[in-house]
Short mmCIF file of C-alpha atoms in Angstrom, two decimals:
data_model
loop_
_atom_site.label_atom_id
_atom_site.label_comp_id
_atom_site.label_asym_id
_atom_site.label_seq_id
_atom_site.Cartn_x
_atom_site.Cartn_y
_atom_site.Cartn_z
CA MET A 1 0.00 0.00 0.00
CA SER A 2 1.46 3.35 -1.01
CA VAL A 3 1.12 6.40 1.26
CA ASP A 4 1.78 10.06 0.44
CA THR A 5 0.73 13.55 1.49
CA VAL A 6 -1.11 15.42 -1.22
CA SER A 7 -3.36 18.42 -1.90
CA LEU A 8 -6.78 17.26 -3.09
CA SER A 9 -9.86 19.02 -4.38
CA GLY A 10 -13.10 18.12 -6.06
CA TRP A 11 -13.59 18.43 -9.82
CA GLY A 12 -14.76 22.00 -9.27
CA ARG A 13 -11.33 22.95 -7.81
CA THR A 14 -12.89 25.39 -5.34
CA ALA A 15 -11.25 24.49 -2.01
CA PRO A 16 -8.17 22.20 -2.13
CA THR A 17 -6.98 20.77 1.20
CA THR A 18 -4.06 18.57 2.22
CA ALA A 19 -4.42 15.01 3.52
CA VAL A 20 -2.48 11.77 3.86
CA ARG A 21 -3.53 9.53 0.97
CA PHE A 22 -3.55 5.74 1.31
CA ARG A 23 -3.81 3.57 -1.80
CA PRO A 24 -4.82 0.05 -0.71
CA ARG A 25 -4.73 -2.90 -3.10
CA THR A 26 -6.63 -5.32 -0.85
CA HIS A 27 -9.43 -5.23 1.70
CA GLU A 28 -6.88 -5.99 4.42
CA GLU A 29 -4.80 -2.94 3.52
CA ALA A 30 -7.92 -0.77 3.53
CA ALA A 31 -8.86 -2.09 6.99
CA ALA A 32 -5.34 -1.40 8.26
CA ALA A 33 -5.58 2.21 7.06
CA VAL A 34 -8.90 2.69 8.85
CA ARG A 35 -7.59 1.18 12.08
CA GLY A 36 -4.47 3.37 11.90
CA ARG A 37 -6.32 6.59 11.16
CA GLY A 38 -5.30 9.79 12.92
CA PRO A 39 -7.45 12.14 15.03
CA ARG A 40 -8.89 13.85 11.93
CA GLY A 41 -10.43 10.61 10.66
CA VAL A 42 -10.59 9.14 7.16
CA ILE A 43 -12.81 9.33 4.07
CA ALA A 44 -12.99 7.18 0.95
CA ARG A 45 -12.25 8.66 -2.46
CA GLY A 46 -12.69 7.36 -5.98
CA LEU A 47 -11.88 9.29 -9.15
CA GLY A 48 -12.44 12.71 -7.58
CA ARG A 49 -15.30 13.56 -9.94
CA SER A 50 -17.51 15.11 -7.25
CA PRO A 51 -17.42 18.87 -7.88
CA GLY A 52 -17.39 19.70 -4.15
CA ASP A 53 -15.53 18.62 -1.02
CA ALA A 54 -17.25 15.30 -0.22
CA ALA A 55 -14.04 13.29 -0.82
CA GLN A 56 -11.58 15.64 0.91
CA ASN A 57 -10.37 15.50 4.52
CA ALA A 58 -8.19 18.42 5.57
CA GLY A 59 -5.42 17.29 7.93
CA GLY A 60 -6.72 13.72 8.00
CA SER A 61 -6.57 10.63 5.82
CA VAL A 62 -8.07 9.86 2.43
CA LEU A 63 -8.48 6.29 1.20
CA ASP A 64 -7.98 6.17 -2.59
CA LEU A 65 -9.90 3.08 -3.70
CA THR A 66 -9.02 3.11 -7.40
CA GLY A 67 -6.61 0.21 -6.78
CA LEU A 68 -9.60 -2.00 -5.86
CA ALA A 69 -10.88 -2.59 -9.38
CA ARG A 70 -11.74 -6.26 -9.88
CA ILE A 71 -14.81 -7.22 -11.92
CA GLY A 72 -16.42 -10.63 -11.45
CA GLY A 73 -18.51 -12.62 -13.89
CA VAL A 74 -22.17 -12.06 -14.70
CA ASP A 75 -24.51 -14.88 -13.74
CA ALA A 76 -27.62 -15.92 -15.65
CA SER A 77 -29.84 -13.54 -13.66
CA GLY A 78 -27.67 -10.53 -14.45
CA ALA A 79 -25.97 -10.27 -11.06
CA LEU A 80 -22.39 -8.98 -11.01
CA HIS A 81 -19.98 -8.52 -8.11
CA CYS A 82 -17.22 -5.93 -8.45
CA ASP A 83 -14.88 -3.85 -6.34
CA ALA A 84 -15.85 -0.33 -5.35
CA GLY A 85 -12.96 1.22 -7.29
CA VAL A 86 -14.24 0.08 -10.70
CA SER A 87 -15.28 3.04 -12.85
CA LEU A 88 -18.66 3.03 -14.59
CA GLU A 89 -16.85 3.84 -17.82
CA ARG A 90 -14.83 0.61 -17.57
CA LEU A 91 -17.89 -1.34 -16.49
CA LEU A 92 -19.68 -0.13 -19.60
CA ARG A 93 -16.82 -1.24 -21.85
CA VAL A 94 -16.74 -4.68 -20.27
CA LEU A 95 -20.49 -5.30 -20.13
CA LEU A 96 -21.79 -3.93 -23.44
CA PRO A 97 -20.25 -6.65 -25.64
CA LEU A 98 -21.97 -9.18 -23.35
CA GLY A 99 -25.36 -7.49 -23.80
CA TRP A 100 -25.52 -5.97 -20.32
CA LEU A 101 -25.56 -2.44 -18.93
CA PRO A 102 -24.95 -1.04 -15.43
CA PRO A 103 -28.30 -0.67 -13.66
CA VAL A 104 -28.23 3.14 -13.69
CA VAL A 105 -26.03 5.20 -16.00
CA PRO A 106 -25.43 8.78 -14.82
CA GLY A 107 -24.12 11.64 -16.98
CA THR A 108 -20.47 10.67 -16.55
CA GLY A 109 -18.59 7.40 -16.59
CA ARG A 110 -15.78 8.95 -14.59
CA VAL A 111 -17.18 7.81 -11.28
CA THR A 112 -16.56 4.60 -9.35
CA VAL A 113 -19.14 2.06 -8.26
CA GLY A 114 -18.44 3.00 -4.64
CA GLY A 115 -18.94 6.68 -5.47
CA ALA A 116 -22.19 5.93 -7.32
CA ILE A 117 -23.56 4.15 -4.23
CA ALA A 118 -22.25 6.71 -1.71
CA SER A 119 -23.88 9.46 -3.78
CA ASP A 120 -26.88 7.31 -4.79
CA LEU A 121 -26.58 8.73 -8.28
CA PRO A 122 -29.72 9.11 -10.40
CA GLY A 123 -29.66 8.42 -14.12
CA LEU A 124 -31.64 9.76 -17.07
CA ASP A 125 -34.43 7.24 -16.47
CA HIS A 126 -34.98 7.88 -12.76
CA ARG A 127 -38.77 7.87 -13.17
CA ARG A 128 -38.54 4.24 -14.26
CA SER A 129 -35.44 2.88 -12.50
CA GLY A 130 -34.71 5.03 -9.46
CA SER A 131 -31.17 5.78 -8.33
CA PHE A 132 -28.09 3.57 -8.36
CA ALA A 133 -28.34 2.01 -4.89
CA ARG A 134 -31.81 0.65 -5.65
CA HIS A 135 -30.13 -1.95 -7.87
CA VAL A 136 -27.52 -3.09 -5.34
CA SER A 137 -28.23 -6.58 -3.91
CA ALA A 138 -25.50 -6.40 -1.26
CA LEU A 139 -22.47 -4.34 -0.41
CA GLU A 140 -19.31 -4.88 1.59
CA LEU A 141 -18.79 -2.09 4.10
CA LEU A 142 -15.65 -1.48 6.12
CA THR A 143 -16.82 0.07 9.41
CA ALA A 144 -15.03 2.12 12.06
CA ASP A 145 -13.92 -0.94 14.01
CA GLY A 146 -11.93 -2.18 11.00
CA GLU A 147 -14.36 -5.03 10.28
CA VAL A 148 -15.98 -5.74 6.91
CA ARG A 149 -19.75 -6.28 7.01
CA THR A 150 -22.10 -7.53 4.33
CA VAL A 151 -24.96 -5.03 4.26
CA LEU A 152 -28.29 -5.86 2.61
CA PRO A 153 -31.07 -3.62 1.25
CA GLY A 154 -33.93 -2.92 3.63
CA THR A 155 -31.65 -2.41 6.63
CA ALA A 156 -31.06 0.92 8.34
CA LEU A 157 -27.33 0.71 7.63
CA PHE A 158 -27.89 0.12 3.92
CA ASP A 159 -30.28 3.08 3.69
CA ALA A 160 -27.81 5.32 5.51
CA THR A 161 -24.92 4.20 3.30
CA ALA A 162 -26.87 4.78 0.06
CA GLY A 163 -26.31 8.48 -0.46
CA GLY A 164 -24.40 8.68 2.85
CA LEU A 165 -21.29 10.20 1.21
CA GLY A 166 -18.91 7.70 2.78
CA LEU A 167 -19.77 8.71 6.34
CA THR A 168 -21.01 5.27 7.48
CA GLY A 169 -17.90 3.44 6.31
CA VAL A 170 -15.83 2.50 3.29
CA ILE A 171 -17.68 0.66 0.52
CA LEU A 172 -15.26 -2.02 -0.69
CA GLY A 173 -17.44 -3.96 -3.13
CA ALA A 174 -21.01 -4.48 -4.26
CA THR A 175 -23.27 -6.92 -6.07
CA LEU A 176 -25.23 -5.18 -8.82
CA ARG A 177 -28.34 -6.22 -10.71
CA LEU A 178 -27.63 -5.45 -14.37
CA ARG A 179 -30.05 -4.83 -17.21
CA ARG A 180 -30.16 -6.57 -20.56
CA VAL A 181 -29.77 -4.42 -23.68
CA PRO A 182 -30.37 -5.57 -27.27
CA THR A 183 -27.55 -3.55 -28.89
CA ALA A 184 -24.85 -1.02 -28.01
CA LEU A 185 -26.86 1.69 -29.75
CA MET A 186 -29.45 4.22 -28.66
CA SER A 187 -32.32 5.53 -30.76
CA VAL A 188 -32.42 9.24 -29.99
CA SER A 189 -35.04 11.96 -30.47
CA THR A 190 -34.21 15.66 -30.25
CA GLU A 191 -36.48 18.71 -30.27
CA ARG A 192 -36.18 22.42 -29.59
CA ALA A 193 -38.41 24.24 -27.11
CA GLU A 194 -39.10 27.98 -27.36
CA ASP A 195 -39.27 28.72 -23.63
CA LEU A 196 -39.47 26.98 -20.27
CA ASP A 197 -43.24 26.37 -20.43
CA ASP A 198 -42.81 24.78 -23.85
CA LEU A 199 -39.92 22.67 -22.57
CA LEU A 200 -41.85 21.35 -19.55
CA ALA A 201 -44.84 20.56 -21.75
CA ARG A 202 -42.69 18.61 -24.20
CA PHE A 203 -41.10 16.70 -21.32
CA THR A 204 -44.46 15.48 -20.04
CA ALA A 205 -46.25 15.07 -23.39
CA GLY A 206 -44.38 11.91 -24.33
CA GLY A 207 -44.85 10.25 -20.95
CA ASP A 208 -42.17 7.64 -20.37
CA ARG A 209 -42.40 5.92 -23.75
CA LEU A 210 -38.75 6.86 -24.26
CA PRO A 211 -37.30 6.12 -20.82
CA TYR A 212 -34.17 8.29 -20.94
CA ALA A 213 -34.70 12.04 -21.06
CA SER A 214 -32.89 15.26 -20.24
CA ALA A 215 -32.82 18.79 -21.55
CA TRP A 216 -30.22 21.48 -21.95
CA ILE A 217 -31.52 24.92 -20.94
CA ASP A 218 -30.19 28.21 -22.25
CA LEU A 219 -29.86 30.15 -18.99
CA THR A 220 -28.60 33.24 -20.81
CA ALA A 221 -31.82 33.71 -22.82
CA ARG A 222 -34.18 36.38 -21.50
CA GLY A 223 -37.57 37.84 -22.24
CA ARG A 224 -39.96 35.61 -24.14
CA ALA A 225 -37.18 33.07 -24.74
CA THR A 226 -36.37 32.56 -21.04
CA GLY A 227 -35.77 28.89 -20.35
CA ARG A 228 -35.67 27.80 -23.97
CA GLY A 229 -33.87 24.52 -24.48
CA ILE A 230 -33.17 21.31 -26.30
CA LEU A 231 -34.91 18.13 -25.15
CA THR A 232 -33.12 14.84 -25.83
CA ARG A 233 -34.80 11.46 -25.28
CA GLY A 234 -33.67 7.96 -26.02
CA GLU A 235 -34.34 4.25 -25.88
CA HIS A 236 -32.21 1.19 -26.53
CA ALA A 237 -32.13 0.45 -30.23
CA THR A 238 -33.24 -2.98 -31.33
CA PRO A 239 -31.27 -5.00 -33.92
CA ASP A 240 -33.73 -4.12 -36.69
CA MET A 241 -32.95 -0.41 -36.16
CA ARG A 242 -29.25 -0.94 -36.82
CA PRO A 243 -28.11 0.21 -40.27
CA ALA A 244 -26.94 -2.59 -42.52
CA HIS A 245 -23.54 -1.00 -43.08
CA ALA A 246 -22.80 -0.74 -39.34
CA GLY A 247 -21.53 -4.33 -39.18
CA ARG A 248 -19.87 -5.13 -35.86
CA THR A 249 -18.30 -1.69 -35.35
CA LEU A 250 -21.07 -0.17 -33.30
CA LEU A 251 -21.39 -3.30 -31.19
CA SER A 252 -17.73 -3.38 -30.17
CA PRO A 253 -16.43 -2.49 -26.70
CA ARG A 254 -15.16 0.81 -28.07
CA SER A 255 -18.70 1.92 -28.72
CA GLY A 256 -19.19 2.24 -24.97
CA GLY A 257 -17.19 5.44 -24.65
CA ALA A 258 -17.94 9.02 -25.56
CA ARG A 259 -16.93 9.84 -29.12
CA GLY A 260 -13.47 11.36 -29.05
CA ARG A 261 -11.82 13.24 -26.23
CA PHE A 262 -10.88 16.90 -26.40
CA ARG A 263 -8.05 17.61 -24.00
CA LEU A 264 -6.22 20.78 -23.15
CA PRO A 265 -2.71 19.32 -22.82
CA GLY A 266 -0.80 21.01 -20.04
CA CYS A 267 -3.29 23.88 -20.04
CA PRO A 268 -3.57 25.74 -16.73
CA PRO A 269 -6.88 27.24 -15.62
CA VAL A 270 -7.82 30.27 -17.71
CA PRO A 271 -7.15 33.22 -15.29
CA GLY A 272 -10.51 34.95 -15.63
CA GLY A 273 -12.40 32.02 -17.05
CA LEU A 274 -13.33 31.52 -20.69
CA PHE A 275 -17.04 32.12 -20.16
CA GLY A 276 -18.04 35.70 -19.46
CA PRO A 277 -21.66 36.80 -20.02
CA ALA A 278 -21.19 37.75 -23.69
CA PRO A 279 -19.22 34.65 -24.79
CA ALA A 280 -21.61 32.39 -22.86
CA ALA A 281 -24.64 34.00 -24.52
CA LEU A 282 -23.02 33.61 -27.97
CA TYR A 283 -22.13 29.98 -27.30
CA ASN A 284 -25.67 29.22 -26.11
CA GLU A 285 -27.19 30.97 -29.13
CA VAL A 286 -25.10 28.91 -31.53
CA ARG A 287 -25.90 25.71 -29.66
CA TYR A 288 -29.62 26.39 -29.64
CA ARG A 289 -29.83 27.43 -33.29
CA GLY A 290 -27.66 24.50 -34.35
CA ALA A 291 -30.01 21.91 -32.86
CA PRO A 292 -32.74 20.40 -35.05
CA ARG A 293 -36.28 21.62 -34.50
CA ALA A 294 -37.32 17.98 -34.35
CA ARG A 295 -35.50 14.78 -35.20
CA THR A 296 -36.27 11.16 -34.36
CA GLY A 297 -34.52 7.86 -34.77
CA GLU A 298 -30.92 9.09 -34.71
CA LEU A 299 -28.61 6.23 -33.74
CA ARG A 300 -25.79 6.90 -31.28
CA PRO A 301 -23.42 4.61 -29.38
CA VAL A 302 -24.51 4.08 -25.78
CA GLY A 303 -21.45 5.86 -24.38
CA ALA A 304 -21.85 8.87 -26.65
CA PHE A 305 -25.48 9.23 -25.53
CA PHE A 306 -24.91 8.97 -21.79
CA HIS A 307 -21.37 10.33 -21.43
CA ALA A 308 -21.05 13.07 -24.04
CA ALA A 309 -19.52 15.41 -21.45
CA ASP A 310 -16.66 12.96 -20.86
CA ALA A 311 -15.30 13.90 -24.28
CA TYR A 312 -14.14 17.13 -22.58
CA PRO A 313 -12.35 15.90 -19.44
CA ASP A 314 -10.59 19.24 -18.83
CA ALA A 315 -13.68 21.44 -19.13
CA ASN A 316 -13.35 22.42 -15.46
CA LEU A 317 -10.23 24.41 -16.39
CA LEU A 318 -12.31 26.82 -18.46
CA TYR A 319 -14.02 28.42 -15.46
CA GLY A 320 -11.02 30.37 -14.21
CA ARG A 321 -8.56 29.95 -11.36
CA GLY A 322 -11.35 29.97 -8.78
CA GLY A 323 -12.92 26.84 -10.27
CA LEU A 324 -16.59 26.12 -10.74
CA VAL A 325 -19.63 25.69 -8.54
CA ARG A 326 -22.09 23.01 -9.60
CA TYR A 327 -25.51 23.83 -8.25
CA ARG A 328 -28.09 21.06 -8.50
CA PHE A 329 -31.52 21.24 -6.93
CA THR A 330 -34.87 19.56 -7.21
CA VAL A 331 -38.40 20.81 -6.56
CA GLY A 332 -41.56 18.73 -6.56
CA TYR A 333 -44.27 18.51 -9.16
CA GLY A 334 -46.66 21.37 -8.56
CA GLN A 335 -43.75 23.68 -7.71
CA GLU A 336 -42.98 24.62 -11.32
CA GLU A 337 -43.30 28.32 -10.48
CA THR A 338 -40.26 27.99 -8.21
CA LEU A 339 -38.33 26.51 -11.13
CA HIS A 340 -39.49 29.42 -13.30
CA ARG A 341 -38.38 31.99 -10.72
CA VAL A 342 -34.93 30.45 -10.33
CA VAL A 343 -34.41 30.31 -14.10
CA ARG A 344 -35.55 33.94 -14.46
CA ARG A 345 -33.22 35.04 -11.66
CA ILE A 346 -30.20 33.32 -13.23
CA ALA A 347 -31.00 34.76 -16.66
CA GLY A 348 -31.68 38.22 -15.19
CA ARG A 349 -28.27 38.50 -13.54
CA ARG A 350 -26.55 37.48 -16.82
CA SER A 351 -24.82 34.52 -15.21
CA PRO A 352 -22.46 32.87 -17.74
CA ALA A 353 -24.00 29.40 -17.55
CA VAL A 354 -23.27 27.14 -20.53
CA ARG A 355 -23.98 23.83 -18.79
CA ALA A 356 -27.52 23.49 -17.46
CA VAL A 357 -29.35 20.15 -17.43
CA LEU A 358 -33.01 19.59 -16.58
CA GLN A 359 -34.39 16.16 -15.65
CA ARG A 360 -37.54 14.59 -14.23
CA PHE A 361 -37.39 12.38 -11.15
CA GLY A 362 -39.70 9.64 -9.98
CA ALA A 363 -40.30 8.07 -6.57
CA ALA A 364 -37.86 8.99 -3.80
CA ASP A 365 -35.14 6.54 -2.89
CA PRO A 366 -34.90 5.20 0.69
CA GLY A 367 -31.49 6.68 1.53
CA GLY A 368 -31.74 9.28 4.29
CA LEU A 369 -29.50 11.66 2.36
CA SER A 370 -30.42 10.51 -1.17
CA PHE A 371 -31.00 13.50 -3.40
CA ALA A 372 -33.60 12.40 -5.94
CA ALA A 373 -37.29 12.97 -5.12
CA PRO A 374 -40.37 13.28 -7.36
CA GLY A 375 -40.15 16.48 -9.37
CA TRP A 376 -37.83 18.54 -11.54
CA SER A 377 -34.05 18.65 -11.18
CA LEU A 378 -31.87 21.42 -12.59
CA ALA A 379 -28.05 21.24 -12.52
CA LEU A 380 -25.84 24.10 -13.67
CA ASP A 381 -22.19 25.11 -13.54
CA LEU A 382 -21.05 28.64 -12.74
CA PRO A 383 -17.60 30.19 -12.28
CA ALA A 384 -16.92 30.27 -8.53
CA ALA A 385 -15.36 33.74 -8.84
CA LEU A 386 -18.60 35.37 -10.04
CA PRO A 387 -19.23 38.51 -7.93
CA GLY A 388 -22.02 37.96 -5.42
CA LEU A 389 -22.42 34.27 -6.28
CA ALA A 390 -22.37 33.04 -2.66
CA ARG A 391 -25.15 35.37 -1.53
CA PHE A 392 -27.16 34.70 -4.69
CA LEU A 393 -27.05 30.92 -4.19
CA ASP A 394 -27.87 31.29 -0.49
CA ASP A 395 -31.05 33.09 -1.57
CA VAL A 396 -31.84 30.33 -4.07
CA ASP A 397 -31.29 27.76 -1.29
CA GLU A 398 -33.98 29.47 0.76
CA GLU A 399 -36.40 29.51 -2.17
CA VAL A 400 -35.79 25.82 -2.92
CA ALA A 401 -36.19 24.84 0.75
CA ALA A 402 -39.41 26.87 1.05
CA ALA A 403 -40.82 24.90 -1.89
CA GLY A 404 -39.97 21.60 -0.18
CA GLY A 405 -37.02 20.96 -2.50
CA ARG A 406 -33.40 20.14 -1.84
CA VAL A 407 -29.87 20.80 -3.10
CA CYS A 408 -27.66 17.85 -4.00
CA LEU A 409 -25.11 17.26 -1.21
CA ALA A 410 -22.82 15.13 -3.39
CA LYS A 411 -22.28 18.11 -5.72
CA ASP A 412 -22.21 20.83 -3.07
CA SER A 413 -19.22 23.01 -2.20
CA ARG A 414 -20.78 26.02 -0.45
CA MET A 415 -24.15 25.37 1.24
CA ARG A 416 -24.78 26.38 4.86
CA PRO A 417 -25.62 23.75 7.52
CA GLU A 418 -29.01 25.25 8.35
CA ALA A 419 -30.05 24.94 4.71
CA ALA A 420 -29.09 21.26 4.59
CA ALA A 421 -31.06 20.57 7.77
CA ALA A 422 -34.14 22.28 6.29
CA MET A 423 -33.96 20.33 3.04
CA TYR A 424 -33.25 16.81 4.32
CA PRO A 425 -35.82 15.58 6.86
CA GLY A 426 -33.92 12.30 7.18
CA LEU A 427 -30.77 14.04 8.39
CA ALA A 428 -31.52 13.65 12.11
CA GLY A 429 -32.03 9.90 11.75
CA PHE A 430 -28.83 9.64 9.73
CA GLN A 431 -26.90 11.46 12.45
CA GLU A 432 -28.34 9.23 15.19
CA LEU A 433 -27.39 6.04 13.35
CA ARG A 434 -23.94 7.38 12.60
CA ALA A 435 -23.40 8.30 16.25
CA ARG A 436 -24.24 4.73 17.31
CA LEU A 437 -22.17 3.08 14.61
CA ASP A 438 -19.19 5.44 14.72
CA PRO A 439 -19.11 7.30 18.06
CA THR A 440 -15.51 8.50 17.54
CA GLU A 441 -16.34 9.89 14.07
CA ALA A 442 -13.75 7.81 12.29
CA PHE A 443 -15.25 8.80 8.93
CA ARG A 444 -15.12 12.53 8.26
CA SER A 445 -14.79 14.83 5.29
CA ASP A 446 -14.53 18.52 4.61
CA LEU A 447 -18.19 18.42 3.60
CA SER A 448 -19.32 16.63 6.77
CA ARG A 449 -17.56 19.20 8.97
CA ARG A 450 -18.88 22.13 6.93
CA LEU A 451 -22.50 20.93 7.05
CA GLY A 452 -22.44 19.25 10.47
CA LEU A 453 -23.42 15.86 9.03
#
């Protein structure tokens, strides 16, 4: 097991802190690191894709689990056991040629299985499939006493661990229930919406016939075009949809990844950020006008459909030296006016938002700190150095909480503890269970200290 002292941050690069990093290769090495933790505790870390500080531990220890990356075989029922350090991107490459898919596919493959469970990530078909942990049959959890427990769904410990951000223990492995897919292709429909009302109507008009759906919103558009966007929906293509000339190419393991990768080799963060209000508005205008008014039946590789953003792995460098804040919130059905007000407020202050994704969620997941709940979810990225951003987002927090909504903890880098307590009614129960299971607070993170979790 290698050990070093390193400065770590989330993908948003907003608040780097220094910790001792352990890189175990076995469960025994991971247990030894937990038993030998210092007074500042320990937290698990995967690929560091969380934009905030959930996988940082200033002055303490961080357990880098990327060395635990074994993948077992798939049985006839579609059950697969794998280590927590396996990335979803790699899982996709391995499983697609066999006709299987991870149970929930979020918007990036650059996240580990352990991270997907600890964040209880939702995918584009949440209304049908729920979040990631709903498809976990069992998990192996390293607890504060250095012991490894098998934890099953339906137990209080499982529900606290799903979405628990690594604060109940270290997830070492899991058994997943996979889904069968007929090909490695998606049949995709795209349509433009003139404003937010039009976009919401288009979202609901099709029901769930096409299970995967999300929309990009132009948050720089104002006036009658406020909230205009591009709705993208998809379903798994059947063999008869595959073009005759495709041959085996689109069914190969390589079809699981996003098409191409645009890197900025050796490029430091742009000092003031690439996206000011005017460039962001121009970019959004070109993107909106360049999308088809309506198109159906476009075939895309699975990876290109789900993980298009992974083609730009260094995009976080474009937001300036201060990094980016990813703000993701959800409000329930019937609270659409709150969504309208937030979109109008962002557009009105000319915030340079070029990434903004709207989704629909279904039934809430059982995790006490799980984010997804029935309603609308909007996620957007903003330069952290924007003047007045902290106060502006504090005000939005209050509006979201007043509507019964919540902000995603796994993405957060700046929320106040009182806001988290107001948004998550299961927080008190989570804290009580954690106090019983881990009275010395062996598992801590910068996020847990900041929010009092």
